[in-house]
Amino acid sequence: MSRITVGVEVPALELSRPVHMSSREIRIPLNAVVAVLQDLNEFVVSLDQLGSRIAFGTAHEHTIGKFIVDWDVARRLSRARHVISVALDEQLSEEDNAEIDAPCDQGRFYGMDSTISPSTDHFS
């Protein structure tokens, strides 16, 4: 199986040991990287196209929701996250993984922000 080395860029402000972490490399099987890149490319290009169509009035704003469901976006993104997580878990210490997990757990999550509520969510 072919493997590719991916340098993991971690924002220096997010980690207590930015120099140590930013110089680390993680190995991920090439076939897994290609599968993730294919998915991400499909999502980026498709969402760009959908956004353009919505902006020009040739698609309804709910089309993005249909795309997400029809193209199984959540599962495919979860698989991409899994590929990266497995590589990190296998190749870094528990301490390093905890340091990476901390800023990831503090991300912005739709529906968990106090400004987003069912009354303002037009897809409900």
PDB file of C-alpha atoms in Angstrom:
ATOM      1  CA  MET A   1       0.000   0.000   0.000  1.00  0.00           C
ATOM      2  CA  SER A   2       1.374   3.429  -0.939  1.00  0.00           C
ATOM      3  CA  ARG A   3       1.707   5.984   1.824  1.00  0.00           C
ATOM      4  CA  ILE A   4       1.991   9.728   1.770  1.00  0.00           C
ATOM      5  CA  THR A   5       3.409  11.962   4.470  1.00  0.00           C
ATOM      6  CA  VAL A   6       1.202  14.864   5.426  1.00  0.00           C
ATOM      7  CA  GLY A   7       2.570  17.729   7.492  1.00  0.00           C
ATOM      8  CA  VAL A   8       0.000  18.671  10.114  1.00  0.00           C
ATOM      9  CA  GLU A   9      -0.300  22.439  10.404  1.00  0.00           C
ATOM     10  CA  VAL A  10      -1.669  23.470  13.781  1.00  0.00           C
ATOM     11  CA  PRO A  11      -2.287  27.162  14.536  1.00  0.00           C
ATOM     12  CA  ALA A  12       0.377  28.354  16.968  1.00  0.00           C
ATOM     13  CA  LEU A  13      -2.116  30.228  19.135  1.00  0.00           C
ATOM     14  CA  GLU A  14      -4.178  27.100  19.739  1.00  0.00           C
ATOM     15  CA  LEU A  15      -1.502  24.870  21.238  1.00  0.00           C
ATOM     16  CA  SER A  16       0.804  25.286  24.197  1.00  0.00           C
ATOM     17  CA  ARG A  17       3.695  23.639  22.279  1.00  0.00           C
ATOM     18  CA  PRO A  18       3.397  25.120  18.755  1.00  0.00           C
ATOM     19  CA  VAL A  19       7.013  24.553  17.690  1.00  0.00           C
ATOM     20  CA  HIS A  20       6.945  20.859  18.618  1.00  0.00           C
ATOM     21  CA  MET A  21       3.592  20.184  16.960  1.00  0.00           C
ATOM     22  CA  SER A  22       4.053  22.264  13.817  1.00  0.00           C
ATOM     23  CA  SER A  23       7.175  20.329  12.824  1.00  0.00           C
ATOM     24  CA  ARG A  24       5.540  16.907  13.170  1.00  0.00           C
ATOM     25  CA  GLU A  25       4.583  14.765  10.188  1.00  0.00           C
ATOM     26  CA  ILE A  26       1.821  12.201  10.058  1.00  0.00           C
ATOM     27  CA  ARG A  27       1.738   9.317   7.579  1.00  0.00           C
ATOM     28  CA  ILE A  28      -1.597   8.469   5.966  1.00  0.00           C
ATOM     29  CA  PRO A  29      -2.108   5.758   3.327  1.00  0.00           C
ATOM     30  CA  LEU A  30      -2.207   7.324  -0.132  1.00  0.00           C
ATOM     31  CA  ASN A  31      -5.517   5.657  -1.044  1.00  0.00           C
ATOM     32  CA  ALA A  32      -7.137   7.205   2.059  1.00  0.00           C
ATOM     33  CA  VAL A  33      -5.748  10.649   1.217  1.00  0.00           C
ATOM     34  CA  VAL A  34      -7.011  10.379  -2.371  1.00  0.00           C
ATOM     35  CA  ALA A  35     -10.492   9.321  -1.193  1.00  0.00           C
ATOM     36  CA  VAL A  36     -10.664  12.253   1.232  1.00  0.00           C
ATOM     37  CA  LEU A  37      -9.421  14.698  -1.406  1.00  0.00           C
ATOM     38  CA  GLN A  38     -11.995  13.414  -3.908  1.00  0.00           C
ATOM     39  CA  ASP A  39     -14.799  13.955  -1.402  1.00  0.00           C
ATOM     40  CA  LEU A  40     -13.554  17.398  -0.385  1.00  0.00           C
ATOM     41  CA  ASN A  41     -13.140  18.451  -4.006  1.00  0.00           C
ATOM     42  CA  GLU A  42     -16.688  17.332  -4.836  1.00  0.00           C
ATOM     43  CA  PHE A  43     -18.037  19.264  -1.847  1.00  0.00           C
ATOM     44  CA  VAL A  44     -16.102  22.462  -2.549  1.00  0.00           C
ATOM     45  CA  VAL A  45     -16.922  22.572  -6.267  1.00  0.00           C
ATOM     46  CA  SER A  46     -20.564  21.553  -5.766  1.00  0.00           C
ATOM     47  CA  LEU A  47     -21.157  24.057  -2.945  1.00  0.00           C
ATOM     48  CA  ASP A  48     -19.520  26.793  -5.012  1.00  0.00           C
ATOM     49  CA  GLN A  49     -21.797  25.941  -7.944  1.00  0.00           C
ATOM     50  CA  LEU A  50     -24.859  25.843  -5.698  1.00  0.00           C
ATOM     51  CA  GLY A  51     -23.923  29.168  -4.114  1.00  0.00           C
ATOM     52  CA  SER A  52     -23.549  30.755  -7.540  1.00  0.00           C
ATOM     53  CA  ARG A  53     -26.902  29.380  -8.687  1.00  0.00           C
ATOM     54  CA  ILE A  54     -28.607  30.645  -5.546  1.00  0.00           C
ATOM     55  CA  ALA A  55     -26.991  34.071  -5.985  1.00  0.00           C
ATOM     56  CA  PHE A  56     -28.208  34.248  -9.606  1.00  0.00           C
ATOM     57  CA  GLY A  57     -31.684  33.024  -8.657  1.00  0.00           C
ATOM     58  CA  THR A  58     -31.522  29.753 -10.596  1.00  0.00           C
ATOM     59  CA  ALA A  59     -31.609  27.540  -7.468  1.00  0.00           C
ATOM     60  CA  HIS A  60     -33.554  27.705  -4.220  1.00  0.00           C
ATOM     61  CA  GLU A  61     -31.644  28.102  -0.936  1.00  0.00           C
ATOM     62  CA  HIS A  62     -33.017  24.722   0.232  1.00  0.00           C
ATOM     63  CA  THR A  63     -31.101  23.067  -2.604  1.00  0.00           C
ATOM     64  CA  ILE A  64     -28.000  23.020  -0.393  1.00  0.00           C
ATOM     65  CA  GLY A  65     -29.863  20.984   2.216  1.00  0.00           C
ATOM     66  CA  LYS A  66     -30.986  18.557  -0.480  1.00  0.00           C
ATOM     67  CA  PHE A  67     -27.396  18.300  -1.729  1.00  0.00           C
ATOM     68  CA  ILE A  68     -26.146  17.528   1.795  1.00  0.00           C
ATOM     69  CA  VAL A  69     -28.676  14.728   2.198  1.00  0.00           C
ATOM     70  CA  ASP A  70     -28.525  13.311  -1.347  1.00  0.00           C
ATOM     71  CA  TRP A  71     -24.728  13.295  -1.497  1.00  0.00           C
ATOM     72  CA  ASP A  72     -24.344  11.835   2.018  1.00  0.00           C
ATOM     73  CA  VAL A  73     -22.113  14.748   3.003  1.00  0.00           C
ATOM     74  CA  ALA A  74     -22.235  14.153   6.768  1.00  0.00           C
ATOM     75  CA  ARG A  75     -21.109  10.522   6.490  1.00  0.00           C
ATOM     76  CA  ARG A  76     -18.399  11.339   3.953  1.00  0.00           C
ATOM     77  CA  LEU A  77     -17.024  14.189   6.072  1.00  0.00           C
ATOM     78  CA  SER A  78     -17.136  11.919   9.115  1.00  0.00           C
ATOM     79  CA  ARG A  79     -15.074   9.378   7.158  1.00  0.00           C
ATOM     80  CA  ALA A  80     -12.509  12.081   6.303  1.00  0.00           C
ATOM     81  CA  ARG A  81     -12.292  13.068   9.971  1.00  0.00           C
ATOM     82  CA  HIS A  82     -11.875   9.383  10.874  1.00  0.00           C
ATOM     83  CA  VAL A  83      -8.977   8.913   8.418  1.00  0.00           C
ATOM     84  CA  ILE A  84      -7.096  11.829   9.969  1.00  0.00           C
ATOM     85  CA  SER A  85      -8.005  10.887  13.551  1.00  0.00           C
ATOM     86  CA  VAL A  86      -6.807   7.307  13.136  1.00  0.00           C
ATOM     87  CA  ALA A  87      -3.463   8.493  11.774  1.00  0.00           C
ATOM     88  CA  LEU A  88      -3.059  10.928  14.668  1.00  0.00           C
ATOM     89  CA  ASP A  89      -4.080   8.332  17.276  1.00  0.00           C
ATOM     90  CA  GLU A  90      -1.669   5.741  15.879  1.00  0.00           C
ATOM     91  CA  GLN A  91       1.313   8.060  15.536  1.00  0.00           C
ATOM     92  CA  LEU A  92       1.106  10.577  18.366  1.00  0.00           C
ATOM     93  CA  SER A  93       1.139  10.220  22.114  1.00  0.00           C
ATOM     94  CA  GLU A  94      -2.028  10.518  24.192  1.00  0.00           C
ATOM     95  CA  GLU A  95      -0.747  13.879  25.435  1.00  0.00           C
ATOM     96  CA  ASP A  96      -0.220  15.179  21.882  1.00  0.00           C
ATOM     97  CA  ASN A  97      -3.646  13.921  20.812  1.00  0.00           C
ATOM     98  CA  ALA A  98      -5.280  15.584  23.821  1.00  0.00           C
ATOM     99  CA  GLU A  99      -3.549  18.826  22.855  1.00  0.00           C
ATOM    100  CA  ILE A 100      -4.989  18.558  19.342  1.00  0.00           C
ATOM    101  CA  ASP A 101      -8.444  17.528  20.555  1.00  0.00           C
ATOM    102  CA  ALA A 102      -8.817  20.536  22.862  1.00  0.00           C
ATOM    103  CA  PRO A 103      -9.086  23.247  20.166  1.00  0.00           C
ATOM    104  CA  CYS A 104     -11.103  20.902  17.926  1.00  0.00           C
ATOM    105  CA  ASP A 105     -13.661  20.407  20.699  1.00  0.00           C
ATOM    106  CA  GLN A 106     -13.969  24.188  21.027  1.00  0.00           C
ATOM    107  CA  GLY A 107     -14.938  24.699  17.376  1.00  0.00           C
ATOM    108  CA  ARG A 108     -18.051  26.463  16.169  1.00  0.00           C
ATOM    109  CA  PHE A 109     -20.908  24.007  15.808  1.00  0.00           C
ATOM    110  CA  TYR A 110     -24.173  24.851  14.092  1.00  0.00           C
ATOM    111  CA  GLY A 111     -27.109  24.725  16.454  1.00  0.00           C
ATOM    112  CA  MET A 112     -24.919  25.041  19.544  1.00  0.00           C
ATOM    113  CA  ASP A 113     -24.468  28.794  19.171  1.00  0.00           C
ATOM    114  CA  SER A 114     -26.904  30.892  21.195  1.00  0.00           C
ATOM    115  CA  THR A 115     -27.566  33.025  18.093  1.00  0.00           C
ATOM    116  CA  ILE A 116     -28.970  30.013  16.224  1.00  0.00           C
ATOM    117  CA  SER A 117     -32.355  28.837  17.412  1.00  0.00           C
ATOM    118  CA  PRO A 118     -35.194  26.861  15.863  1.00  0.00           C
ATOM    119  CA  SER A 119     -37.141  30.106  15.399  1.00  0.00           C
ATOM    120  CA  THR A 120     -34.348  31.551  13.204  1.00  0.00           C
ATOM    121  CA  ASP A 121     -33.530  28.319  11.404  1.00  0.00           C
ATOM    122  CA  HIS A 122     -35.309  28.504   8.046  1.00  0.00           C
ATOM    123  CA  PHE A 123     -34.800  24.794   7.336  1.00  0.00           C
ATOM    124  CA  SER A 124     -36.882  23.592  10.309  1.00  0.00           C
TER     125      SER A 124
END
